[in-house]
Amino acid sequence: MNDSNRHIYFIGGTALSLLFLYSGLFYMMPLHEINPFEYFFGRDLNVYNIVDIITGGSILPLISIITGYIISQYSYKGKKHIAKVLAFMMLILLLNTVLIFGFDKMPYVILTAFIGLFFVGRHWIISLAASLALFALHLMFNVVLEIISGLNSNIQHMYSGIQRVNEFISTYRSSDYLSMVNMNVDILSGAGAESLYSALFIILPSILLGVALKELDFTTFIKDSPFLSAGIIMALLAGGIATKLLQVLSLGTITGETLGEGFGGPVTAIGYFMILAYIADSLPKPVFEVFYNLGKYGLTSYIIFNILMMFIFYGFGLALYGQISVQMLILIVAALYVLLMILMNLAAKFNIPLLEQTFQTNKKMRRE
């Protein structure tokens, strides 16, 4: 595998830190049931706002861009083989959602990746045009109209549902595993139209963008035009983060939240992807390899992370659900990230078979 193709695993390994942090917030509390501006206070609120600016609305698009890039990168294996790999990943992630983490959105990423397969191998303009068209529809119907509705509404905050919060806490802090599974199933089945809308108008455009970037040979573009690339990156990150900052300054109003999550998040995600691709060539090889191996075994790392978080937060483990601060969560996630980084590099060194072994079809692939 040449260096430009290896970059996507470096990007994936680095992006896992953001995915772990984003998922960790839902292990800590039922984030979708609370208004952070009334649930947190003082330093905890400040730290949460920083985390939200970094991760809010940007993690799913970032992981989706990476997914689209990877399926395009391995198009030479044949779409039939890629579809089999996606089906295996879908099964593993659905089991993870039902048995461990009910808030997991990764199955929707894999589900929409099947649609992305139809665009693999086509001219990059087709994938990019489809991505922009879907994102434009998202902005029109899910951002602009929501903002207009919010401006015309007297209700500008979603207040925490204390009863629902207590229900989640009592379930996940209990030792009744079947109740936890039932709660996870309820979350998954209750996602309904909202999650499907997100998959169609946020995740799918990002996957198609990833396909287009690979077809465009994006890493070569960065090498050939470093100054232009740096300017684009700074514009994307500045615009996306500034929009997310408006959400914080507006204290989570409907208008601020819709603009921050719906527009600022996806724009920031593109900036993240580009800056990680930009710095991949400038890192020392040992540093690059550390993150590369973590990204190479990304599915295994994600599943192990969820298993460890389950025992840390749920009732049959340390029962920390609803009991810790955001600062403590960051420390826990950072520790697990470093642990998994060590484990995946040991697995690569000693060629230990992991879940990703099922993706490989020949000896050449194993050497990669």
mmCIF file of C-alpha atoms in Angstrom:
data_model
loop_
_atom_site.group_PDB
_atom_site.id
_atom_site.type_symbol
_atom_site.label_atom_id
_atom_site.label_comp_id
_atom_site.label_asym_id
_atom_site.label_seq_id
_atom_site.Cartn_x
_atom_site.Cartn_y
_atom_site.Cartn_z
ATOM 1 C CA MET A 1 0.000 0.000 0.000
ATOM 2 C CA ASN A 2 1.553 3.333 -1.017
ATOM 3 C CA ASP A 3 1.941 6.258 1.371
ATOM 4 C CA SER A 4 -1.064 8.220 0.099
ATOM 5 C CA ASN A 5 -3.336 5.223 0.648
ATOM 6 C CA ARG A 6 -1.956 4.738 4.169
ATOM 7 C CA HIS A 7 -2.952 8.283 5.097
ATOM 8 C CA ILE A 8 -6.610 7.355 5.518
ATOM 9 C CA TYR A 9 -5.764 4.992 8.369
ATOM 10 C CA PHE A 10 -3.754 7.710 10.082
ATOM 11 C CA ILE A 11 -6.755 10.013 9.712
ATOM 12 C CA GLY A 12 -9.044 7.276 11.051
ATOM 13 C CA GLY A 13 -6.812 6.516 14.017
ATOM 14 C CA THR A 14 -6.695 10.181 14.967
ATOM 15 C CA ALA A 15 -10.431 10.665 14.410
ATOM 16 C CA LEU A 16 -11.148 7.832 16.859
ATOM 17 C CA SER A 17 -10.125 10.161 19.695
ATOM 18 C CA LEU A 18 -12.963 12.522 18.750
ATOM 19 C CA LEU A 19 -15.411 9.650 18.247
ATOM 20 C CA PHE A 20 -14.539 8.223 21.678
ATOM 21 C CA LEU A 21 -15.042 11.614 23.298
ATOM 22 C CA TYR A 22 -18.375 12.151 21.543
ATOM 23 C CA SER A 23 -19.631 8.674 22.477
ATOM 24 C CA GLY A 24 -18.340 9.111 26.024
ATOM 25 C CA LEU A 25 -20.756 11.969 26.639
ATOM 26 C CA PHE A 26 -23.654 9.548 26.074
ATOM 27 C CA TYR A 27 -22.082 6.964 28.367
ATOM 28 C CA MET A 28 -21.924 9.675 31.020
ATOM 29 C CA MET A 29 -25.589 10.734 30.765
ATOM 30 C CA PRO A 30 -28.612 10.680 28.405
ATOM 31 C CA LEU A 31 -27.391 13.757 26.571
ATOM 32 C CA HIS A 32 -30.396 13.897 24.227
ATOM 33 C CA GLU A 33 -32.747 14.281 27.220
ATOM 34 C CA ILE A 34 -31.118 17.324 28.821
ATOM 35 C CA ASN A 35 -30.452 20.973 28.156
ATOM 36 C CA PRO A 36 -26.733 21.319 29.002
ATOM 37 C CA PHE A 37 -27.187 24.971 29.920
ATOM 38 C CA GLU A 38 -29.417 24.039 32.836
ATOM 39 C CA TYR A 39 -27.893 20.636 33.645
ATOM 40 C CA PHE A 40 -24.252 21.780 33.935
ATOM 41 C CA PHE A 41 -22.885 24.791 35.758
ATOM 42 C CA GLY A 42 -19.589 26.533 36.466
ATOM 43 C CA ARG A 43 -16.420 24.911 35.188
ATOM 44 C CA ASP A 44 -18.273 21.761 34.108
ATOM 45 C CA LEU A 45 -20.422 23.829 31.742
ATOM 46 C CA ASN A 46 -17.361 25.595 30.338
ATOM 47 C CA VAL A 47 -15.597 22.299 29.674
ATOM 48 C CA TYR A 48 -18.743 20.823 28.122
ATOM 49 C CA ASN A 49 -19.059 23.833 25.801
ATOM 50 C CA ILE A 50 -15.467 23.347 24.621
ATOM 51 C CA VAL A 51 -16.083 19.641 23.992
ATOM 52 C CA ASP A 52 -19.314 20.452 22.159
ATOM 53 C CA ILE A 53 -17.593 23.019 19.945
ATOM 54 C CA ILE A 54 -14.991 20.387 19.006
ATOM 55 C CA THR A 55 -17.296 17.397 18.533
ATOM 56 C CA GLY A 56 -20.902 18.568 18.226
ATOM 57 C CA GLY A 57 -22.338 17.893 14.776
ATOM 58 C CA SER A 58 -18.919 17.105 13.276
ATOM 59 C CA ILE A 59 -18.085 13.545 14.343
ATOM 60 C CA LEU A 60 -20.632 11.644 12.247
ATOM 61 C CA PRO A 61 -19.749 13.608 9.082
ATOM 62 C CA LEU A 62 -16.015 13.099 9.756
ATOM 63 C CA ILE A 63 -16.347 9.328 10.222
ATOM 64 C CA SER A 64 -18.598 9.228 7.146
ATOM 65 C CA ILE A 65 -16.017 11.043 4.985
ATOM 66 C CA ILE A 66 -13.388 8.533 6.126
ATOM 67 C CA THR A 67 -15.744 5.625 5.359
ATOM 68 C CA GLY A 68 -16.472 6.914 1.864
ATOM 69 C CA TYR A 69 -12.767 7.420 1.194
ATOM 70 C CA ILE A 70 -11.949 3.856 2.320
ATOM 71 C CA ILE A 71 -14.612 2.103 0.224
ATOM 72 C CA SER A 72 -13.394 4.052 -2.806
ATOM 73 C CA GLN A 73 -9.783 3.207 -1.980
ATOM 74 C CA TYR A 74 -10.558 -0.518 -2.014
ATOM 75 C CA SER A 75 -12.702 -0.454 -5.133
ATOM 76 C CA TYR A 76 -10.133 -2.713 -6.831
ATOM 77 C CA LYS A 77 -11.299 -5.523 -4.517
ATOM 78 C CA GLY A 78 -14.687 -5.453 -6.197
ATOM 79 C CA LYS A 79 -17.970 -4.049 -4.951
ATOM 80 C CA LYS A 80 -19.214 -7.526 -4.034
ATOM 81 C CA HIS A 81 -16.361 -8.020 -1.576
ATOM 82 C CA ILE A 82 -16.795 -4.511 -0.140
ATOM 83 C CA ALA A 83 -20.520 -5.181 0.330
ATOM 84 C CA LYS A 84 -19.677 -8.352 2.280
ATOM 85 C CA VAL A 85 -17.295 -6.395 4.495
ATOM 86 C CA LEU A 86 -19.934 -3.722 5.100
ATOM 87 C CA ALA A 87 -22.514 -6.399 5.948
ATOM 88 C CA PHE A 88 -20.129 -7.912 8.514
ATOM 89 C CA MET A 89 -19.462 -4.487 10.035
ATOM 90 C CA MET A 90 -23.197 -3.760 10.099
ATOM 91 C CA LEU A 91 -23.836 -6.958 12.061
ATOM 92 C CA ILE A 92 -21.068 -6.216 14.589
ATOM 93 C CA LEU A 93 -22.190 -2.622 15.103
ATOM 94 C CA LEU A 94 -25.863 -3.574 15.459
ATOM 95 C CA LEU A 95 -24.884 -6.069 18.156
ATOM 96 C CA ASN A 96 -22.868 -3.306 19.803
ATOM 97 C CA THR A 97 -25.908 -1.008 19.690
ATOM 98 C CA VAL A 98 -28.293 -3.573 21.168
ATOM 99 C CA LEU A 99 -25.992 -5.214 23.716
ATOM 100 C CA ILE A 100 -23.810 -2.277 24.802
ATOM 101 C CA PHE A 101 -24.369 1.249 23.473
ATOM 102 C CA GLY A 102 -27.888 2.186 22.443
ATOM 103 C CA PHE A 103 -26.869 5.662 21.243
ATOM 104 C CA ASP A 104 -24.437 4.328 18.648
ATOM 105 C CA LYS A 105 -24.915 5.958 15.235
ATOM 106 C CA MET A 106 -22.241 3.929 13.437
ATOM 107 C CA PRO A 107 -24.760 1.424 11.969
ATOM 108 C CA TYR A 108 -26.302 4.320 10.032
ATOM 109 C CA VAL A 109 -22.869 5.170 8.621
ATOM 110 C CA ILE A 110 -22.442 1.611 7.349
ATOM 111 C CA LEU A 111 -26.025 1.506 6.061
ATOM 112 C CA THR A 112 -25.511 4.585 3.918
ATOM 113 C CA ALA A 113 -22.105 3.289 2.796
ATOM 114 C CA PHE A 114 -24.017 0.670 0.777
ATOM 115 C CA ILE A 115 -25.551 3.561 -1.182
ATOM 116 C CA GLY A 116 -22.103 5.099 -1.543
ATOM 117 C CA LEU A 117 -20.947 1.918 -3.305
ATOM 118 C CA PHE A 118 -23.035 2.884 -6.345
ATOM 119 C CA PHE A 119 -20.865 5.996 -6.773
ATOM 120 C CA VAL A 120 -17.516 4.229 -6.366
ATOM 121 C CA GLY A 121 -15.588 4.134 -9.650
ATOM 122 C CA ARG A 122 -17.578 6.948 -11.221
ATOM 123 C CA HIS A 123 -16.149 10.360 -12.063
ATOM 124 C CA TRP A 124 -15.549 12.435 -8.943
ATOM 125 C CA ILE A 125 -17.788 15.222 -10.248
ATOM 126 C CA ILE A 126 -20.828 12.923 -10.008
ATOM 127 C CA SER A 127 -20.156 12.031 -6.358
ATOM 128 C CA LEU A 128 -19.350 15.619 -5.444
ATOM 129 C CA ALA A 129 -22.463 16.981 -7.176
ATOM 130 C CA ALA A 130 -24.691 14.442 -5.412
ATOM 131 C CA SER A 131 -23.053 15.295 -2.079
ATOM 132 C CA LEU A 132 -23.563 19.039 -2.539
ATOM 133 C CA ALA A 133 -27.158 18.570 -3.693
ATOM 134 C CA LEU A 134 -28.082 16.511 -0.618
ATOM 135 C CA PHE A 135 -26.309 18.936 1.702
ATOM 136 C CA ALA A 136 -28.122 21.876 0.065
ATOM 137 C CA LEU A 137 -31.450 20.125 0.722
ATOM 138 C CA HIS A 138 -30.370 19.588 4.318
ATOM 139 C CA LEU A 139 -29.552 23.276 4.724
ATOM 140 C CA MET A 140 -32.841 24.323 3.181
ATOM 141 C CA PHE A 141 -35.226 22.024 5.054
ATOM 142 C CA ASN A 142 -33.397 21.182 8.282
ATOM 143 C CA VAL A 143 -31.469 24.386 8.965
ATOM 144 C CA VAL A 144 -33.121 27.392 7.333
ATOM 145 C CA LEU A 145 -36.708 26.314 8.026
ATOM 146 C CA GLU A 146 -35.825 25.282 11.587
ATOM 147 C CA ILE A 147 -34.208 28.651 12.211
ATOM 148 C CA ILE A 148 -37.290 30.447 10.876
ATOM 149 C CA SER A 149 -39.500 28.299 13.105
ATOM 150 C CA GLY A 150 -37.268 29.024 16.063
ATOM 151 C CA LEU A 151 -37.363 32.758 15.480
ATOM 152 C CA ASN A 152 -41.152 32.661 15.367
ATOM 153 C CA SER A 153 -41.422 30.538 18.484
ATOM 154 C CA ASN A 154 -41.500 31.689 22.108
ATOM 155 C CA ILE A 155 -39.905 28.390 23.165
ATOM 156 C CA GLN A 156 -36.168 28.793 22.716
ATOM 157 C CA HIS A 157 -34.862 26.045 25.016
ATOM 158 C CA MET A 158 -35.409 22.341 25.485
ATOM 159 C CA TYR A 159 -35.667 21.815 29.239
ATOM 160 C CA SER A 160 -34.290 18.677 30.810
ATOM 161 C CA GLY A 161 -36.779 15.837 31.236
ATOM 162 C CA ILE A 162 -35.881 14.925 34.826
ATOM 163 C CA GLN A 163 -38.146 11.893 34.865
ATOM 164 C CA ARG A 164 -36.548 10.479 31.724
ATOM 165 C CA VAL A 165 -33.060 11.294 32.999
ATOM 166 C CA ASN A 166 -33.777 9.424 36.222
ATOM 167 C CA GLU A 167 -35.154 6.500 34.221
ATOM 168 C CA PHE A 168 -31.919 6.218 32.253
ATOM 169 C CA ILE A 169 -29.777 6.548 35.372
ATOM 170 C CA SER A 170 -31.728 3.914 37.318
ATOM 171 C CA THR A 171 -31.584 1.487 34.377
ATOM 172 C CA TYR A 172 -27.924 1.814 33.453
ATOM 173 C CA ARG A 173 -26.730 1.901 37.068
ATOM 174 C CA SER A 174 -28.625 -1.264 37.941
ATOM 175 C CA SER A 175 -27.197 -4.767 37.628
ATOM 176 C CA ASP A 176 -30.135 -5.913 35.503
ATOM 177 C CA TYR A 177 -28.473 -6.435 32.129
ATOM 178 C CA LEU A 178 -31.727 -7.350 30.373
ATOM 179 C CA SER A 179 -33.229 -3.990 31.352
ATOM 180 C CA MET A 180 -30.230 -2.270 29.776
ATOM 181 C CA VAL A 181 -30.671 -4.249 26.578
ATOM 182 C CA ASN A 182 -34.377 -3.349 26.510
ATOM 183 C CA MET A 183 -33.453 0.318 26.964
ATOM 184 C CA ASN A 184 -30.959 0.079 24.096
ATOM 185 C CA VAL A 185 -33.586 -1.516 21.870
ATOM 186 C CA ASP A 186 -36.063 1.226 22.775
ATOM 187 C CA ILE A 187 -33.489 3.894 21.864
ATOM 188 C CA LEU A 188 -32.705 2.184 18.558
ATOM 189 C CA SER A 189 -36.335 1.599 17.605
ATOM 190 C CA GLY A 190 -37.379 5.069 18.770
ATOM 191 C CA ALA A 191 -34.807 6.843 16.593
ATOM 192 C CA GLY A 192 -37.158 6.486 13.624
ATOM 193 C CA ALA A 193 -37.501 9.216 11.023
ATOM 194 C CA GLU A 194 -34.989 11.561 12.661
ATOM 195 C CA SER A 195 -32.112 9.070 12.338
ATOM 196 C CA LEU A 196 -33.103 8.147 8.786
ATOM 197 C CA TYR A 197 -33.200 11.834 7.878
ATOM 198 C CA SER A 198 -29.743 12.266 9.397
ATOM 199 C CA ALA A 199 -28.489 9.251 7.448
ATOM 200 C CA LEU A 200 -29.849 10.600 4.163
ATOM 201 C CA PHE A 201 -28.979 14.300 4.425
ATOM 202 C CA ILE A 202 -25.908 14.402 6.715
ATOM 203 C CA ILE A 203 -24.159 11.026 6.659
ATOM 204 C CA LEU A 204 -24.730 10.144 2.988
ATOM 205 C CA PRO A 205 -23.438 13.496 1.629
ATOM 206 C CA SER A 206 -20.311 13.036 3.743
ATOM 207 C CA ILE A 207 -19.767 9.502 2.432
ATOM 208 C CA LEU A 208 -20.173 10.734 -1.142
ATOM 209 C CA LEU A 209 -17.709 13.541 -0.405
ATOM 210 C CA GLY A 210 -15.212 10.948 0.840
ATOM 211 C CA VAL A 211 -15.690 8.950 -2.372
ATOM 212 C CA ALA A 212 -15.176 12.094 -4.460
ATOM 213 C CA LEU A 213 -12.025 13.094 -2.559
ATOM 214 C CA LYS A 214 -10.475 9.694 -3.206
ATOM 215 C CA GLU A 215 -11.472 9.708 -6.879
ATOM 216 C CA LEU A 216 -10.005 13.227 -7.092
ATOM 217 C CA ASP A 217 -6.735 11.957 -5.534
ATOM 218 C CA PHE A 218 -7.049 14.491 -2.756
ATOM 219 C CA THR A 219 -3.747 13.653 -1.019
ATOM 220 C CA THR A 220 -1.834 14.453 -4.207
ATOM 221 C CA PHE A 221 -3.654 17.781 -4.447
ATOM 222 C CA ILE A 222 -2.473 18.646 -0.905
ATOM 223 C CA LYS A 223 1.126 17.793 -1.798
ATOM 224 C CA ASP A 224 1.033 19.798 -5.021
ATOM 225 C CA SER A 225 -0.792 22.834 -3.554
ATOM 226 C CA PRO A 226 0.195 23.108 0.123
ATOM 227 C CA PHE A 227 -0.502 26.841 0.473
ATOM 228 C CA LEU A 228 -3.894 26.694 -1.226
ATOM 229 C CA SER A 229 -4.771 23.648 0.884
ATOM 230 C CA ALA A 230 -3.730 25.440 4.068
ATOM 231 C CA GLY A 231 -5.947 28.389 3.177
ATOM 232 C CA ILE A 232 -8.953 26.145 2.536
ATOM 233 C CA ILE A 233 -8.358 24.311 5.814
ATOM 234 C CA MET A 234 -8.156 27.519 7.839
ATOM 235 C CA ALA A 235 -11.319 28.869 6.204
ATOM 236 C CA LEU A 236 -13.267 25.668 6.914
ATOM 237 C CA LEU A 237 -12.124 25.329 10.522
ATOM 238 C CA ALA A 238 -12.564 29.036 11.290
ATOM 239 C CA GLY A 239 -16.030 29.136 9.729
ATOM 240 C CA GLY A 240 -17.217 25.897 11.307
ATOM 241 C CA ILE A 241 -15.900 26.593 14.801
ATOM 242 C CA ALA A 242 -17.134 30.205 14.704
ATOM 243 C CA THR A 243 -20.618 28.931 13.868
ATOM 244 C CA LYS A 244 -20.418 26.433 16.728
ATOM 245 C CA LEU A 245 -19.293 29.244 19.010
ATOM 246 C CA LEU A 246 -22.461 31.168 18.147
ATOM 247 C CA GLN A 247 -24.429 28.204 19.479
ATOM 248 C CA VAL A 248 -22.670 28.539 22.839
ATOM 249 C CA LEU A 249 -23.047 32.312 22.970
ATOM 250 C CA SER A 250 -26.787 32.002 22.252
ATOM 251 C CA LEU A 251 -27.077 29.625 25.260
ATOM 252 C CA GLY A 252 -28.402 26.765 23.173
ATOM 253 C CA THR A 253 -31.373 28.497 21.572
ATOM 254 C CA ILE A 254 -33.139 26.629 18.781
ATOM 255 C CA THR A 255 -31.616 28.993 16.230
ATOM 256 C CA GLY A 256 -28.083 28.660 17.590
ATOM 257 C CA GLU A 257 -28.280 24.886 18.011
ATOM 258 C CA THR A 258 -29.700 24.317 14.528
ATOM 259 C CA LEU A 259 -27.082 26.509 12.868
ATOM 260 C CA GLY A 260 -24.225 25.066 14.915
ATOM 261 C CA GLU A 261 -25.135 21.401 14.527
ATOM 262 C CA GLY A 262 -26.582 21.550 11.025
ATOM 263 C CA PHE A 263 -24.037 23.804 9.309
ATOM 264 C CA GLY A 264 -21.053 24.376 11.589
ATOM 265 C CA GLY A 265 -20.600 20.681 12.389
ATOM 266 C CA PRO A 266 -20.305 19.344 8.796
ATOM 267 C CA VAL A 267 -18.076 22.246 7.754
ATOM 268 C CA THR A 268 -15.783 21.601 10.722
ATOM 269 C CA ALA A 269 -15.698 17.889 9.834
ATOM 270 C CA ILE A 270 -14.339 18.672 6.374
ATOM 271 C CA GLY A 271 -11.731 20.902 7.986
ATOM 272 C CA TYR A 272 -10.720 18.112 10.376
ATOM 273 C CA PHE A 273 -10.334 15.645 7.521
ATOM 274 C CA MET A 274 -8.252 18.046 5.462
ATOM 275 C CA ILE A 275 -5.926 19.116 8.257
ATOM 276 C CA LEU A 276 -5.244 15.501 9.246
ATOM 277 C CA ALA A 277 -4.453 14.654 5.626
ATOM 278 C CA TYR A 278 -2.277 17.774 5.484
ATOM 279 C CA ILE A 279 -0.094 16.881 8.479
ATOM 280 C CA ALA A 280 0.194 13.167 7.674
ATOM 281 C CA ASP A 281 3.258 13.696 5.449
ATOM 282 C CA SER A 282 5.076 15.925 7.916
ATOM 283 C CA LEU A 283 4.988 13.579 10.917
ATOM 284 C CA PRO A 284 7.959 11.363 11.841
ATOM 285 C CA LYS A 285 7.372 7.798 10.693
ATOM 286 C CA PRO A 286 7.190 6.300 14.237
ATOM 287 C CA VAL A 287 4.472 8.806 15.207
ATOM 288 C CA PHE A 288 2.605 8.195 11.958
ATOM 289 C CA GLU A 289 2.724 4.412 12.489
ATOM 290 C CA VAL A 290 1.263 4.687 15.996
ATOM 291 C CA PHE A 291 -1.919 6.324 14.726
ATOM 292 C CA TYR A 292 -1.907 4.319 11.496
ATOM 293 C CA ASN A 293 -2.117 0.990 13.339
ATOM 294 C CA LEU A 294 -4.941 2.301 15.516
ATOM 295 C CA GLY A 295 -6.867 3.315 12.403
ATOM 296 C CA LYS A 296 -6.059 0.050 10.645
ATOM 297 C CA TYR A 297 -7.774 -1.803 13.503
ATOM 298 C CA GLY A 298 -10.446 0.837 13.927
ATOM 299 C CA LEU A 299 -13.438 -1.516 14.188
ATOM 300 C CA THR A 300 -11.768 -3.679 16.837
ATOM 301 C CA SER A 301 -10.675 -0.563 18.736
ATOM 302 C CA TYR A 302 -14.194 0.852 18.703
ATOM 303 C CA ILE A 303 -15.780 -2.374 19.959
ATOM 304 C CA ILE A 304 -13.189 -2.780 22.737
ATOM 305 C CA PHE A 305 -13.717 0.849 23.724
ATOM 306 C CA ASN A 306 -17.462 0.275 24.068
ATOM 307 C CA ILE A 307 -16.949 -2.882 26.134
ATOM 308 C CA LEU A 308 -14.594 -1.060 28.503
ATOM 309 C CA MET A 309 -16.938 1.928 28.783
ATOM 310 C CA MET A 310 -19.808 -0.435 29.578
ATOM 311 C CA PHE A 311 -17.939 -1.855 32.571
ATOM 312 C CA ILE A 312 -16.874 1.610 33.715
ATOM 313 C CA PHE A 313 -20.316 3.246 33.564
ATOM 314 C CA TYR A 314 -22.953 0.527 33.912
ATOM 315 C CA GLY A 315 -24.272 -1.044 37.098
ATOM 316 C CA PHE A 316 -22.455 -4.362 36.885
ATOM 317 C CA GLY A 317 -19.169 -2.444 36.680
ATOM 318 C CA LEU A 318 -18.139 0.780 38.394
ATOM 319 C CA ALA A 319 -21.630 2.290 37.951
ATOM 320 C CA LEU A 320 -20.395 5.784 37.082
ATOM 321 C CA TYR A 321 -23.366 6.588 34.824
ATOM 322 C CA GLY A 322 -24.687 10.027 35.740
ATOM 323 C CA GLN A 323 -22.088 10.409 38.495
ATOM 324 C CA ILE A 324 -19.011 12.073 37.009
ATOM 325 C CA SER A 325 -18.027 15.455 35.587
ATOM 326 C CA VAL A 326 -17.104 16.180 31.999
ATOM 327 C CA GLN A 327 -13.493 16.692 33.105
ATOM 328 C CA MET A 328 -13.363 13.180 34.541
ATOM 329 C CA LEU A 329 -14.916 11.787 31.361
ATOM 330 C CA ILE A 330 -12.159 13.391 29.283
ATOM 331 C CA LEU A 331 -9.514 11.736 31.472
ATOM 332 C CA ILE A 332 -11.213 8.333 31.162
ATOM 333 C CA VAL A 333 -11.535 8.618 27.377
ATOM 334 C CA ALA A 334 -7.909 9.775 27.030
ATOM 335 C CA ALA A 335 -6.683 6.844 29.135
ATOM 336 C CA LEU A 336 -8.669 4.329 27.070
ATOM 337 C CA TYR A 337 -7.458 5.903 23.834
ATOM 338 C CA VAL A 338 -3.822 5.542 24.895
ATOM 339 C CA LEU A 339 -4.455 1.978 26.079
ATOM 340 C CA LEU A 340 -6.029 1.011 22.757
ATOM 341 C CA MET A 341 -3.215 2.718 20.876
ATOM 342 C CA ILE A 342 -0.727 0.495 22.719
ATOM 343 C CA LEU A 343 -2.806 -2.658 22.203
ATOM 344 C CA MET A 344 -3.331 -2.089 18.471
ATOM 345 C CA ASN A 345 0.345 -1.393 17.882
ATOM 346 C CA LEU A 346 1.233 -4.602 19.719
ATOM 347 C CA ALA A 347 -1.337 -6.441 17.598
ATOM 348 C CA ALA A 348 0.262 -5.045 14.437
ATOM 349 C CA LYS A 349 3.779 -5.917 15.634
ATOM 350 C CA PHE A 350 2.942 -9.529 16.474
ATOM 351 C CA ASN A 351 0.364 -9.940 13.666
ATOM 352 C CA ILE A 352 -2.436 -10.865 16.064
ATOM 353 C CA PRO A 353 -5.696 -11.691 14.214
ATOM 354 C CA LEU A 354 -8.476 -9.213 15.002
ATOM 355 C CA LEU A 355 -11.897 -8.425 13.511
ATOM 356 C CA GLU A 356 -10.272 -6.743 10.518
ATOM 357 C CA GLN A 357 -8.726 -10.089 9.518
ATOM 358 C CA THR A 358 -12.095 -10.999 7.997
ATOM 359 C CA PHE A 359 -11.710 -8.110 5.518
ATOM 360 C CA GLN A 360 -8.589 -9.605 3.955
ATOM 361 C CA THR A 361 -8.795 -11.799 0.911
ATOM 362 C CA ASN A 362 -5.200 -12.611 0.058
ATOM 363 C CA LYS A 363 -1.647 -12.623 1.375
ATOM 364 C CA LYS A 364 -0.832 -9.314 -0.289
ATOM 365 C CA MET A 365 -3.601 -7.643 1.703
ATOM 366 C CA ARG A 366 -2.245 -9.129 4.933
ATOM 367 C CA ARG A 367 1.172 -7.616 4.268
ATOM 368 C CA GLU A 368 -0.480 -4.193 3.999
#
